[in-house]
Coordinates of C-alpha atoms and ligand atoms in Angstrom, one line a residue:
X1 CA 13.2 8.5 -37.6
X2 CA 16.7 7.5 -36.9
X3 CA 17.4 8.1 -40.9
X4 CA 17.0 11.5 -40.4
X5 CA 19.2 12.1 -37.5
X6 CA 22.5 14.1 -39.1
X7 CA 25.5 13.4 -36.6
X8 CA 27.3 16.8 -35.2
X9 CA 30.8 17.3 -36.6
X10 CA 33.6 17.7 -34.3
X11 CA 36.2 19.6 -34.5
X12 CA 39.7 19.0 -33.3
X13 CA 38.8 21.1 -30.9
X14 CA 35.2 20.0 -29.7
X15 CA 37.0 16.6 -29.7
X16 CA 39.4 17.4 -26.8
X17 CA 36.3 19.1 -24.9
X18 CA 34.9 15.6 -25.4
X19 CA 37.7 14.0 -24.4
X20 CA 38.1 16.0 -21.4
X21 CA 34.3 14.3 -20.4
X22 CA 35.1 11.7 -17.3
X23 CA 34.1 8.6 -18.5
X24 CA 32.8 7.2 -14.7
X25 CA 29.0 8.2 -14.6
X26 CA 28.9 10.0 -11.8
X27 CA 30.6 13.2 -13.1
X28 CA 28.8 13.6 -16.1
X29 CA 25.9 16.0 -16.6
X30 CA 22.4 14.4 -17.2
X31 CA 22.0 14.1 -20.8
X32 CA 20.0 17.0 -22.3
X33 CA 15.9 15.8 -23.4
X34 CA 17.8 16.3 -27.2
X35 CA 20.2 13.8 -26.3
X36 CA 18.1 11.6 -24.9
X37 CA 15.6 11.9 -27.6
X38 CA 18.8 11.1 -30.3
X39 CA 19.5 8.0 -28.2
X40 CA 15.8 6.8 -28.3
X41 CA 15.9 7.4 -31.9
X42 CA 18.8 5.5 -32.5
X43 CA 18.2 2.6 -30.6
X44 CA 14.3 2.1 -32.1
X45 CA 10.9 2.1 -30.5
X46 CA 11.1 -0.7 -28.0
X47 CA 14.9 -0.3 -27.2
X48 CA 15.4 1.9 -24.0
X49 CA 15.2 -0.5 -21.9
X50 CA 18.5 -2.2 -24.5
X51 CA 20.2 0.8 -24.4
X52 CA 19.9 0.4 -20.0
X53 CA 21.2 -3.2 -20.8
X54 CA 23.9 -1.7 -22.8
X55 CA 25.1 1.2 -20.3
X56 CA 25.0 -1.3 -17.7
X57 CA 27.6 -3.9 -19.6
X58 CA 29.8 -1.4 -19.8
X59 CA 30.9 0.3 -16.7
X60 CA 32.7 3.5 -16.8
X61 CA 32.0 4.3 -20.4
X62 CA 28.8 5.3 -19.8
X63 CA 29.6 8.7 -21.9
X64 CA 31.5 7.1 -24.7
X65 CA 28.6 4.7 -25.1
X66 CA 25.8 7.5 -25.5
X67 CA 28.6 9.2 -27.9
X68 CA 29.0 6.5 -30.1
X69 CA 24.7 5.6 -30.2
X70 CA 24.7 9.2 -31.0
X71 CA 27.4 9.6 -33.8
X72 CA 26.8 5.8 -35.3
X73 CA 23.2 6.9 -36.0
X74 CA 23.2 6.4 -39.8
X75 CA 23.2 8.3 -42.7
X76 CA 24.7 10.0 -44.0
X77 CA 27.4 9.6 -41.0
X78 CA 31.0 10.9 -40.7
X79 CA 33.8 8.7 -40.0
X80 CA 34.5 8.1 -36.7
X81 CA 37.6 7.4 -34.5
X82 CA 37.6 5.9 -31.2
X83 CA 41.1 6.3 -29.6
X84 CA 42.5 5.7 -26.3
X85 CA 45.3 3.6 -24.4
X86 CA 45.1 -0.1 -24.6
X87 CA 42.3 -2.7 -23.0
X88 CA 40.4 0.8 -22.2
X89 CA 37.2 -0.3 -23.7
X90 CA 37.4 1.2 -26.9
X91 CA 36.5 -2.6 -28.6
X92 CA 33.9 -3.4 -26.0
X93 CA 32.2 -0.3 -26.1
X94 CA 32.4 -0.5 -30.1
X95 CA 30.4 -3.6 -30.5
X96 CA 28.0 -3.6 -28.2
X97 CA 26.9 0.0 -28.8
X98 CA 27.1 -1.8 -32.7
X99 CA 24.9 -4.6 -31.4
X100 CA 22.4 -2.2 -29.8
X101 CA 21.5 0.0 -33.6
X102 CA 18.7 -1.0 -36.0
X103 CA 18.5 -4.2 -37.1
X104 CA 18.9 -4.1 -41.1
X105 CA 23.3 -3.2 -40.2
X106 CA 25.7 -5.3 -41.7
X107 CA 29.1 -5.1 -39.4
X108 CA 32.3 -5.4 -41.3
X109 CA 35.2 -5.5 -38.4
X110 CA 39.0 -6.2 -39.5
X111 CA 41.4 -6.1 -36.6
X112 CA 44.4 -5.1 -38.2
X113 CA 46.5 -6.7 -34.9
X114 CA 45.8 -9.6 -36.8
X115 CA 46.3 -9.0 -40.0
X116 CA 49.8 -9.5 -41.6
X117 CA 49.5 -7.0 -44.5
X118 CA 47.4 -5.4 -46.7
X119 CA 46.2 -8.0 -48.6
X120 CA 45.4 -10.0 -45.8
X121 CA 43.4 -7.1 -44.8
X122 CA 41.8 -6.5 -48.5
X123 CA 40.8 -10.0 -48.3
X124 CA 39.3 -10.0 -45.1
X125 CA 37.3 -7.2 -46.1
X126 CA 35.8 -8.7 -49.0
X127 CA 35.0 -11.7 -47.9
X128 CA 33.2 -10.9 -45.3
X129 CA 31.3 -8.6 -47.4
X130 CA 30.4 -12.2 -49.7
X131 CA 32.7 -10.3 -52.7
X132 CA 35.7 -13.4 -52.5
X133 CA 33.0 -15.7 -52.7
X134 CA 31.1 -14.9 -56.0
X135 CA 32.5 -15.7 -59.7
X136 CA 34.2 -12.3 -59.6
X137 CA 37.1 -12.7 -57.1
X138 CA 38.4 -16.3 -57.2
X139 CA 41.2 -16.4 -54.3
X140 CA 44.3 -15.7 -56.8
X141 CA 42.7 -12.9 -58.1
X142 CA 42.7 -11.0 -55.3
X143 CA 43.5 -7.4 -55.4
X144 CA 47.1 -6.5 -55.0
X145 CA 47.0 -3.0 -56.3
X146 CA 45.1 -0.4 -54.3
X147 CA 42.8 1.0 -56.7
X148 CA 41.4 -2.7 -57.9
X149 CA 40.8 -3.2 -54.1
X150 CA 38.8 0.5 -54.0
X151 CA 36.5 -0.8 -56.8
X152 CA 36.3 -4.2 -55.7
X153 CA 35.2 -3.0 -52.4
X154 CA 32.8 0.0 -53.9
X155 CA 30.8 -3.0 -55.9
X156 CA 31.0 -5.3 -53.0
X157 CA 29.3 -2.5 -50.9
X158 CA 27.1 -0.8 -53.7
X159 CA 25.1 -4.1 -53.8
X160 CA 24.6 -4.0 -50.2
X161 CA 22.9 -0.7 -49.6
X162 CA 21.4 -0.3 -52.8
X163 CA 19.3 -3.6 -50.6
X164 CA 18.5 -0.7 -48.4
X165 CA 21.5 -2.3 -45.9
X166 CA 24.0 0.2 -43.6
X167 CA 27.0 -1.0 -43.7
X168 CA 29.7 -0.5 -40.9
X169 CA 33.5 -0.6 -41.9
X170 CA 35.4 -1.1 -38.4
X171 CA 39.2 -0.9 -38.8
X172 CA 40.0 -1.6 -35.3
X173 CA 43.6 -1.2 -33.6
X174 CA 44.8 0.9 -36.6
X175 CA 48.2 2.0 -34.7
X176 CA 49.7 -1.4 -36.1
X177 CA 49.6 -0.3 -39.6
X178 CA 52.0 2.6 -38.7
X179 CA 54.9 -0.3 -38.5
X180 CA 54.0 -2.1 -41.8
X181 CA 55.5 -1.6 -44.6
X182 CA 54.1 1.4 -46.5
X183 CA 51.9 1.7 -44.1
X184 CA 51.8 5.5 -44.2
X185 CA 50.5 5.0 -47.7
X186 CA 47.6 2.3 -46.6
X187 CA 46.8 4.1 -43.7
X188 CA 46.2 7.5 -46.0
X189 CA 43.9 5.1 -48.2
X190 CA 41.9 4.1 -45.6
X191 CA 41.3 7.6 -44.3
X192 CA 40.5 8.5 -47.7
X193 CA 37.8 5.6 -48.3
X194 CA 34.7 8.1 -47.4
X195 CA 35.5 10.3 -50.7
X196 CA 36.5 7.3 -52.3
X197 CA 33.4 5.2 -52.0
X198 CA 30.8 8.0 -51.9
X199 CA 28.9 5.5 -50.4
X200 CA 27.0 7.5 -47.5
X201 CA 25.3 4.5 -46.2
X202 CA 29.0 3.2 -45.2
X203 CA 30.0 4.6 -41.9
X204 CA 34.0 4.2 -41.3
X205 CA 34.7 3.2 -38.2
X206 CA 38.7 3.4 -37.4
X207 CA 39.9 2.4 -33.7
X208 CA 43.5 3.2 -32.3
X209 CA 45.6 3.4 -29.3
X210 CA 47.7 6.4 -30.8
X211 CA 46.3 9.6 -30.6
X212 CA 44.9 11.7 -33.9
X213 CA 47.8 13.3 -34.0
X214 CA 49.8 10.2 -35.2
X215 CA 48.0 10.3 -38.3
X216 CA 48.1 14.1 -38.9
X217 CA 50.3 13.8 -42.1
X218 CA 47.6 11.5 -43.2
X219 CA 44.2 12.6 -42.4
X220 CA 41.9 12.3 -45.5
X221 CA 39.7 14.9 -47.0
X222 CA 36.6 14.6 -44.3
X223 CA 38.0 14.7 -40.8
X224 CA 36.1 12.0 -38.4
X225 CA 34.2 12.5 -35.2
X226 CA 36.2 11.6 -32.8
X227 CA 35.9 10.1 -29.1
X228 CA 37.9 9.4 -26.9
X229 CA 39.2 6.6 -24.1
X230 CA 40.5 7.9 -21.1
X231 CA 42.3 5.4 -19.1
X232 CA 40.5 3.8 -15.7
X233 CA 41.4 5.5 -12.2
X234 CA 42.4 2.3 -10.0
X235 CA 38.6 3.8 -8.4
X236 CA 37.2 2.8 -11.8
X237 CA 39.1 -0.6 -12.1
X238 CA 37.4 -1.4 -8.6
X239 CA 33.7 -0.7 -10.4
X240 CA 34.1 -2.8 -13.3
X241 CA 36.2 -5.9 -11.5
X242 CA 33.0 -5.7 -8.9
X243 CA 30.1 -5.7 -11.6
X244 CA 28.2 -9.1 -11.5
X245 CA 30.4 -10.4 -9.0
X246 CA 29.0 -13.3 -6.7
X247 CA 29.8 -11.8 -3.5
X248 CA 30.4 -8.0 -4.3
X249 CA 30.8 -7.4 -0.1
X250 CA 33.5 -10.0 0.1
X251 CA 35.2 -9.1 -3.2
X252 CA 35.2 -4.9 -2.1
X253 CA 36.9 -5.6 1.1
X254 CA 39.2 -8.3 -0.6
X255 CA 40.3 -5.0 -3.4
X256 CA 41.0 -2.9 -1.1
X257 CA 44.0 -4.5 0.1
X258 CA 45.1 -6.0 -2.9
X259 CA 44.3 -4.2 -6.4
X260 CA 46.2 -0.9 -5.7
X261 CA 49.5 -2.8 -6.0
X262 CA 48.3 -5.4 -8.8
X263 CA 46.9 -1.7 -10.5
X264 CA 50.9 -0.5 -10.5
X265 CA 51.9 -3.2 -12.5
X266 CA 48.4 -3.3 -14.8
X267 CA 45.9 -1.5 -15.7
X268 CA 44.0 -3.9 -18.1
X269 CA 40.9 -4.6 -16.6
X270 CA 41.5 -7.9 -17.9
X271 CA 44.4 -8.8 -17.3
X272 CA 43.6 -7.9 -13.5
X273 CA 40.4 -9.9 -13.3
X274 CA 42.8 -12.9 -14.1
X275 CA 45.4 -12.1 -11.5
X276 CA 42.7 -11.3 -9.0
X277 CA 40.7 -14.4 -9.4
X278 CA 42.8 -17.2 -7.8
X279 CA 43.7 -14.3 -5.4
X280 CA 40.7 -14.1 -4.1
X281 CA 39.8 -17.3 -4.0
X282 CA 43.1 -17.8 -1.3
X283 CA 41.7 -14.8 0.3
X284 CA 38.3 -16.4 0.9
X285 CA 39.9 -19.7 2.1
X286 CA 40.2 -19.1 5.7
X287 CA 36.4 -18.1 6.0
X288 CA 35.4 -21.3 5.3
X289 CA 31.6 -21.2 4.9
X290 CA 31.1 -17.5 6.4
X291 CA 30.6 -15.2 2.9
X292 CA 31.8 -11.2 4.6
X293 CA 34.2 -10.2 6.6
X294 CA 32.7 -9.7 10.8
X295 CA 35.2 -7.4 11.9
X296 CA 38.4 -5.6 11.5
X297 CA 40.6 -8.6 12.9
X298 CA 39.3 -11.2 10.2
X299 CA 40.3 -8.8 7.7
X300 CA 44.0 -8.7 9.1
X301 CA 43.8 -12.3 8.9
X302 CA 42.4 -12.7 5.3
X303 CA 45.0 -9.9 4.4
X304 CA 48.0 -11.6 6.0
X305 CA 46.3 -14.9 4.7
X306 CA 46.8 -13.6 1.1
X307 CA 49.8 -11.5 1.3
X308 CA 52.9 -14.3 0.3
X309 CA 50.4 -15.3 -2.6
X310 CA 50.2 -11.6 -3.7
X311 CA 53.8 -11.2 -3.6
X312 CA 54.2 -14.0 -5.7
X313 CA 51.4 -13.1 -8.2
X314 CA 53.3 -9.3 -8.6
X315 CA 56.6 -10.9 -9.5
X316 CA 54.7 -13.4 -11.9
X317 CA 53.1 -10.4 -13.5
X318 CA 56.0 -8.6 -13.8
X319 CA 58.1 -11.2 -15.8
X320 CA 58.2 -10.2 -19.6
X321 CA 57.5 -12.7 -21.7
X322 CA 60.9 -14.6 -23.0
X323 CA 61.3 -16.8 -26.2
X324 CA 65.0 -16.5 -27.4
X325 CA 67.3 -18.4 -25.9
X326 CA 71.1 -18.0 -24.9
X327 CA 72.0 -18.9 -28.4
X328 CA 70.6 -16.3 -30.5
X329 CA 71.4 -13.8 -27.8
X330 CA 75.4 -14.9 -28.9
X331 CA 74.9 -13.9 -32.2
X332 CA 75.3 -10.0 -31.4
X333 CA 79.6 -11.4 -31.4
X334 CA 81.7 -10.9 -28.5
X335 CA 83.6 -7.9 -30.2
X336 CA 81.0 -5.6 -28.5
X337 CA 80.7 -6.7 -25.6
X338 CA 83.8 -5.4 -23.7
X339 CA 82.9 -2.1 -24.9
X340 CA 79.9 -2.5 -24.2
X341 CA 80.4 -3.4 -20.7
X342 CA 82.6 -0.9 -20.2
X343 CA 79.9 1.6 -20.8
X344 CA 77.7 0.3 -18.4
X345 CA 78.7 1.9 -15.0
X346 CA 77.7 5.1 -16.8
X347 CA 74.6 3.8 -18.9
X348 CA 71.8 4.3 -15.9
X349 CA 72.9 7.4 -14.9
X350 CA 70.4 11.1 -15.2
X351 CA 73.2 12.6 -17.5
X352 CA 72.9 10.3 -21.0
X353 CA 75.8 8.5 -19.9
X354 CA 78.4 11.3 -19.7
X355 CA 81.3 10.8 -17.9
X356 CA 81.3 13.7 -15.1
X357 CA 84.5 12.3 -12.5
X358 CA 87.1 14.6 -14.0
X359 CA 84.5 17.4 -13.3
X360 CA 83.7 16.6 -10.1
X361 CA 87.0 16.7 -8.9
X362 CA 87.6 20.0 -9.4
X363 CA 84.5 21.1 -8.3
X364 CA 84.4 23.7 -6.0
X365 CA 81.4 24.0 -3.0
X366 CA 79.5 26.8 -5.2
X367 CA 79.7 24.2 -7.8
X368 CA 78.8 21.5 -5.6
X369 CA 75.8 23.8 -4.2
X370 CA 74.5 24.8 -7.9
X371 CA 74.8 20.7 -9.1
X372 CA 72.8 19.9 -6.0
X373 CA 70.3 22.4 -6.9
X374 CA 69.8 21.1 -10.5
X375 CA 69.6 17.9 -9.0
X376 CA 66.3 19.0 -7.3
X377 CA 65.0 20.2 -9.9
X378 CA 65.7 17.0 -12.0
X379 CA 63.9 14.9 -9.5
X380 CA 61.0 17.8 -9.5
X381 CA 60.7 17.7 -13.6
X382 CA 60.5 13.9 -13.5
X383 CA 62.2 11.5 -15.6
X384 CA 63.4 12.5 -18.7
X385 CA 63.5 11.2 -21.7
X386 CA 65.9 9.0 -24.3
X387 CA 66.6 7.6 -27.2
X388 CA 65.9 4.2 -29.0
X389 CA 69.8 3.8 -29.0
X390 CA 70.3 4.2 -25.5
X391 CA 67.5 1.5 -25.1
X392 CA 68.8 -0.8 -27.2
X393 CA 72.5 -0.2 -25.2
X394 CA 71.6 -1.0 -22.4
X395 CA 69.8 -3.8 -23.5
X396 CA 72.4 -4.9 -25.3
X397 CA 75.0 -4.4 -21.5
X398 CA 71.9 -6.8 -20.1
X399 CA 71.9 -9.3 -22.2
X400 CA 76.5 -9.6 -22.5
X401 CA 76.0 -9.5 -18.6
X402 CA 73.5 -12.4 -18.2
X403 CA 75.6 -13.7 -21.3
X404 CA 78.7 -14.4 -19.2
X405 CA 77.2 -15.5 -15.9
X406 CA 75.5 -18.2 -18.1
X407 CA 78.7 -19.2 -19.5
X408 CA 80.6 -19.2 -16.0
X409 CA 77.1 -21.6 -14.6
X410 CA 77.7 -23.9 -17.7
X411 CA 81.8 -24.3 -17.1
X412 CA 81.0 -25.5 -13.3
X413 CA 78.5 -27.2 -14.8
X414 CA 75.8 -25.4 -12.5
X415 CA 72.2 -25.6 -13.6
X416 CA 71.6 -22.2 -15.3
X417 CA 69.0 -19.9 -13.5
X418 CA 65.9 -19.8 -15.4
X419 CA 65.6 -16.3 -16.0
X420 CA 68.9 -16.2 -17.4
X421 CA 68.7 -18.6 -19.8
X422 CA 65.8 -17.5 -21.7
X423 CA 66.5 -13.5 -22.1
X424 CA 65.3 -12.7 -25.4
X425 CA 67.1 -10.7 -28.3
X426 CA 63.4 -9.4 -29.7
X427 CA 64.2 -5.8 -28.1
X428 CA 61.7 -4.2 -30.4
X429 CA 59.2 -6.8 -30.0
X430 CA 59.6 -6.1 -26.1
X431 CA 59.8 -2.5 -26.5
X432 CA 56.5 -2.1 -28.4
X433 CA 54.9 -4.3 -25.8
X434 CA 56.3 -2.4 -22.7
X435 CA 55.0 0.9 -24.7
X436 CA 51.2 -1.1 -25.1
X437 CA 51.3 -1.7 -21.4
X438 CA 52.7 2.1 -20.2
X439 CA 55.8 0.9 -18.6
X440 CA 57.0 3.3 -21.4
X441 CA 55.3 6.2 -23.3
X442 CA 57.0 7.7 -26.9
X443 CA 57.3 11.4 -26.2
X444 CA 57.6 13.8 -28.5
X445 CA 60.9 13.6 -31.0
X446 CA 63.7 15.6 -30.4
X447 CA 63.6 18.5 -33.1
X448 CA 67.4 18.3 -34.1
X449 CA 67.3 14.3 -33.7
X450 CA 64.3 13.8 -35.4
X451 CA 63.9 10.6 -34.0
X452 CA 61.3 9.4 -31.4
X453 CA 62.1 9.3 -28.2
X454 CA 60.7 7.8 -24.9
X455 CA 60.0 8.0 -21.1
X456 CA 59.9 5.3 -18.7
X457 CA 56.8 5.0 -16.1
X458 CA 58.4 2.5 -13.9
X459 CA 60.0 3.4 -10.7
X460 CA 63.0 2.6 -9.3
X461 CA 61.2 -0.5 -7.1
X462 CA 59.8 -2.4 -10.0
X463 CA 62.8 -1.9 -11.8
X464 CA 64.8 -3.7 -9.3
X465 CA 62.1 -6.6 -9.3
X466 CA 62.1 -6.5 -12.5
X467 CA 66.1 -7.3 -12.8
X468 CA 65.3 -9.6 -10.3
X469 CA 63.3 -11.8 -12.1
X470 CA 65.9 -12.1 -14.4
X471 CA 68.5 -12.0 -12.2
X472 CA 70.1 -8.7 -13.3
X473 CA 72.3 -7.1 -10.5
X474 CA 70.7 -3.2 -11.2
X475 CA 72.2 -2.0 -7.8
X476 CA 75.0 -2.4 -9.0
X477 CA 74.8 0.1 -12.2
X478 CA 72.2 2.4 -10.8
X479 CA 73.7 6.0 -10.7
X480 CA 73.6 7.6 -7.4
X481 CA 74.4 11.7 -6.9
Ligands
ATP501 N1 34.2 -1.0 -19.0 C1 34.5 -2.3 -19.1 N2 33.7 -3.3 -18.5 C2 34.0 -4.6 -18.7 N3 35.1 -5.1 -19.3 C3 35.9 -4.2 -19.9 C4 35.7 -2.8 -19.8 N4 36.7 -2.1 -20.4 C5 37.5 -3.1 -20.9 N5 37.1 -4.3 -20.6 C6 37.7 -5.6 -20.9 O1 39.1 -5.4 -21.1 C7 39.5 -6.1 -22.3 C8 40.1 -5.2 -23.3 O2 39.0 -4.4 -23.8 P1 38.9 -3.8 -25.3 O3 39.5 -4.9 -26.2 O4 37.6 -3.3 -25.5 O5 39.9 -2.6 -25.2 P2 40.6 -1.8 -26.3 O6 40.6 -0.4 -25.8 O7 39.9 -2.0 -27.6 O8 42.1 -2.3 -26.3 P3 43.2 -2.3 -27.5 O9 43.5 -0.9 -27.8 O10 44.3 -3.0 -26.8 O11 42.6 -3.1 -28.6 C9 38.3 -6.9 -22.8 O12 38.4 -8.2 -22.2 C10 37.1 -6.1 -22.2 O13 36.0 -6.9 -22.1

């Protein structure tokens, strides 16, 4: 029955209505008797009660679960895209909504985070479709070359459905290809692999934490159906960390007081059921045997209880991850570095890092009024944007700064503080993983620049516990009107 079942196309258009579904369960509108019938036929005769088991192991995608049991329904199936911020479900959701289709499926997942390159990825593919393993492809033969690795892989997959097979083809976390080399050119290949393989018992899965429109320049001939991840409401966050949880009363009360800060600093549901843990388990301490909280002034108690370890459990979650150490940082030279500290009075200012004292001398009160006015409406519009340059600036000021206090800890032969000694010269490295974990968002590219540019999320209170941590002295360059 399932067989027959032809999956709705999206448009780019019907995708954003989709995307504008709330994922938590309570907002969405009972499935139509269609739907539900589609997600019977999908999941087989005996499986409704799976597809509960399913809806109920994943929390808060309720909708993009009954999506994707609808739109994997095989064959022939449209691609498919899944795409959403990071640790938003999009993997979980994937596989277990995967797990829950016919039996005769053969899964073929490749996370390209992973992956080093192309080949890595060619060869992943067709081993795990048995192709590496047979007299054909011995392991130096390979495909290098595109087009060998489009007919290796048609065989490879030719011989599984003509067995009556479907096959799944999951290219998950497809952003990182955008930032290999020619990876414009791979990515445009893989988008082009349903015309290519004409295979329509091959359904393309592709997962990423970039938008469609970072691949509009290389969408393929057949656009995919797409759905999308919304990030969780701290609300949401609360849902999942309290599914299955021993003592769900304990653990509620114990949230309340304790994820809405953890939830500024993450939002990965994962990485907050870590933090949370060992939280809670300090939280609990003083109750001794007693499993909920009696009244109002126990919970002061457990709150004041687990405050200091709170505190220290933000800080610890704060501090990036450091691997270079003072050494490598010295290879930028010490030409720079007066100029570059010269700059940075002027580098965290609202203007770019114009110079404006000459200005403001001669500034008359009108002119005094009408700056304070734009000032409003600076704070009103937010923060704005900058460039990679400015980034890698400022960075640059941090690291000469902490550079010299080292050197004047070493001369009085003062043990260096840690956080100084390990600051880290990978700027990119860290600025792709502030951009996974929203401290900073890429915003649209200047039109005369043409180069991306980007916003930072963080307010003015983490920053300063950020510098903190690494012993930065912000205050002191932090432009004030
Ligand atoms: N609704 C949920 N219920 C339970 N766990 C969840 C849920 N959503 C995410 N997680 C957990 O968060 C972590 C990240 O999830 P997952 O890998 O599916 O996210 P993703 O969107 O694919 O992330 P990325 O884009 O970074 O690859 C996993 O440990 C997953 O189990």
């Amino acid at each position: 029955m399932s067989q027959t079942v032809t999956p709705r196309r999206t448009t780019r258009s019907s995708a954003s209505a989709l995307s504008s579904v709330p994922a938590a369960p309570k907002y969405r509108p009972k499935p139509s008797p269609r739907r539900q019938l589609l997600v019977t036929a999908a999941a087989g005769p005996k499986d409704y009660d799976s597809v509960g088991e399913l809806l109920d192991a994943l929390p808060c995608r309720r909708a993009q679960a009954m999506d994707l049991i609808r739109l994997l329904v095989p064959a022939p199936a449209l691609p498919l895209m899944l795409y959403g911020g990071a640790a938003t479900g999009k993997t979980r959701t994937l596989l277990l909504a995967l797990t829950n289709l016919r039996p005769s499926q053969r899964l073929v997942y490749a996370s390209l985070r992973s992956l080093p390159s192309p080949r890595a990825l060619f060869a992943s593919l067709l081993s795990q479709l048995g192709a590496t393993s047979s007299s054909t492809f011995s392991r130096q033969r390979l495909p290098e070359k595109p087009s060998d690795f489009i007919s290796a892989l048609r065989n490879a997959l030719t011989g599984i459905v003509s067995q009556g097979e479907v096959v799944y083809l999951v290219f998950d976390n497809l952003d990182v290809v955008r930032s290999w080399d020619k990876g414009d050119q791979l990515l445009t290949l893989l988008f082009r692999l349903h015309d290519l393989l004409q295979l329509p018992q091959v359904v393309l899965v592709y997962v990423s934490s970039a938008t469609p429109d970072a691949y509009y320049s290389m969408t393929g001939s057949v656009e995919p159906n797409y759905v999308y991840f919304s990030d969780y409401t701290v609300d949401e966050a609360r849902d999942i960390l309290i599914r299955g949880h021993p003592n769900p009363k304990l653990y509620s009360s114990f949230l309340s007081v304790a994820l809405k800060p953890l939830f500024r600093v993450t939002r990965r549901v994962d990485e907050l059921s870590a933090v949370l843990e060992p939280l809670f388990n300090r939280y609990s301490e003083p109750l001794g045997d007693l499993k909920a909280v009696s009244d109002e002034g126990i919970k002061r108690r457990l709150f004041e209880h687990v405050q200091p370890h709170l505190a220290v459990a933000l800080s610890e979650t704060f501090s990036v991850p450091m691997r270079a150490s003072m050494h490598e940082i010295k290879d930028s030279g010490s030409a720079g570095k007066g100029s570059a500290k010269r700059q940075l009075g002027a580098l965290f200012d609202s203007t770019g890092g114009s110079d404006n004292r000459k200005r403001k001398r001669k500034s008359s009160q009108a002119s005094l009024d009408m700056k304070d006015t734009m000032a409003e409406e600076m704070l009103m519009k937010g923060p704005g944007t900058f460039p990679l340059e400015r980034l890698l600036a400022i960075f640059q000021c941090i690291t000469s700064v902490s550079e010299d206090k080292h050197e004047v800890e070493c001369a009085d032969n003062k043990e260096p503080e840690s956080g100084m000694t390990d600051l880290m010269s990978d700027v990119l490295l860290q600025l792709s993983t502030l951009c996974n974990s929203n401290f900073l968002s890429k915003s649209r590219s200047c039109p005369l620049e043409s180069s991306a540019r980007y916003r930072s999320n963080i307010d003015e209170d983490l920053a300063l516990k950020v510098a903190r941590s690494v012993s930065f002295p912000l205050s002191k360059y932090m432009y004030r009107r």
